[in-house]
Amino acid sequence: MRRSNDPVETRWVTTDDVLNGAIDLDSYPHRYLALVPVSTLRSPMGRLLEAVELLEDRSWELVNILAKENFYAVLRRA
């Protein structure tokens, strides 16, 4: 059974999951993915960009960063 926050179903992951190595996107079946920062004492935008850079090293490319109530990054598998 999948978790309720399973990225296969939700199509998003948190910056903490990416930066802590808690998620493996090698088997992620979709081409696009949203990256959502988690509230921390550190800058949410800084954490978002750290995670984007880490994913770029793993064949993902940044499509856009959206800023509404929070920051979101949209990435595409290269």
Coordinates of C-alpha atoms in Angstrom, one line a residue:
M1 CA 0.0 0.0 0.0
R2 CA 1.3 3.5 -0.9
R3 CA 1.7 6.3 1.6
S4 CA -0.7 9.2 1.2
N5 CA 2.3 11.4 0.3
D6 CA 3.6 9.0 -2.3
P7 CA 5.2 11.1 -5.0
V8 CA 3.9 8.7 -7.7
E9 CA 0.4 9.8 -6.8
T10 CA 0.9 13.4 -5.5
R11 CA 3.7 14.3 -8.0
W12 CA 5.6 16.3 -5.4
V13 CA 8.3 15.8 -2.9
T14 CA 9.7 18.0 -0.1
T15 CA 13.1 19.6 -0.1
D16 CA 13.9 17.7 3.2
D17 CA 13.2 14.3 1.6
V18 CA 15.5 15.2 -1.3
L19 CA 18.3 16.7 0.8
N20 CA 18.2 13.9 3.4
G21 CA 18.3 11.2 0.8
A22 CA 14.9 9.9 2.0
I23 CA 13.5 9.5 -1.5
D24 CA 14.7 7.7 -4.5
L25 CA 13.3 9.1 -7.8
D26 CA 15.0 6.6 -10.1
S27 CA 11.8 4.7 -10.4
Y28 CA 9.5 7.8 -10.5
P29 CA 7.3 7.1 -13.5
H30 CA 6.4 10.6 -14.5
R31 CA 8.4 13.2 -16.4
Y32 CA 7.5 16.2 -14.2
L33 CA 7.8 16.7 -10.5
A34 CA 7.0 19.5 -8.0
L35 CA 9.5 20.3 -5.2
V36 CA 8.1 21.9 -2.1
P37 CA 10.2 23.4 0.7
V38 CA 9.4 22.5 4.3
S39 CA 9.4 25.3 6.9
T40 CA 12.7 25.4 8.6
L41 CA 14.8 28.0 10.4
R42 CA 16.9 28.2 7.2
S43 CA 15.7 30.1 4.2
P44 CA 13.0 28.1 2.4
M45 CA 14.3 29.5 -1.0
G46 CA 17.8 28.5 -0.1
R47 CA 16.7 24.9 0.7
L48 CA 14.6 24.8 -2.4
L49 CA 17.6 25.8 -4.6
E50 CA 19.9 23.3 -2.8
A51 CA 17.4 20.5 -3.6
V52 CA 17.1 21.7 -7.2
E53 CA 20.9 21.6 -7.6
L54 CA 21.1 18.1 -6.1
L55 CA 18.3 16.9 -8.5
E56 CA 20.1 18.5 -11.5
D57 CA 23.0 16.2 -10.8
R58 CA 20.6 13.3 -11.1
S59 CA 19.2 14.3 -14.5
W60 CA 16.4 16.6 -13.5
E61 CA 16.2 20.1 -14.9
L62 CA 14.4 23.1 -13.4
V63 CA 11.4 24.3 -15.4
N64 CA 10.1 27.1 -13.2
I65 CA 9.9 28.4 -9.7
L66 CA 6.5 29.6 -8.5
A67 CA 6.0 32.0 -5.6
K68 CA 2.6 32.3 -4.1
E69 CA 2.0 31.5 -0.5
N70 CA 5.1 29.4 -0.6
F71 CA 7.8 28.6 -3.1
Y72 CA 7.5 25.6 -5.5
A73 CA 9.9 24.4 -8.1
V74 CA 8.8 22.4 -11.1
L75 CA 11.3 20.0 -12.5
R76 CA 11.4 17.8 -15.6
R77 CA 13.4 14.6 -16.1
A78 CA 16.1 15.4 -18.6

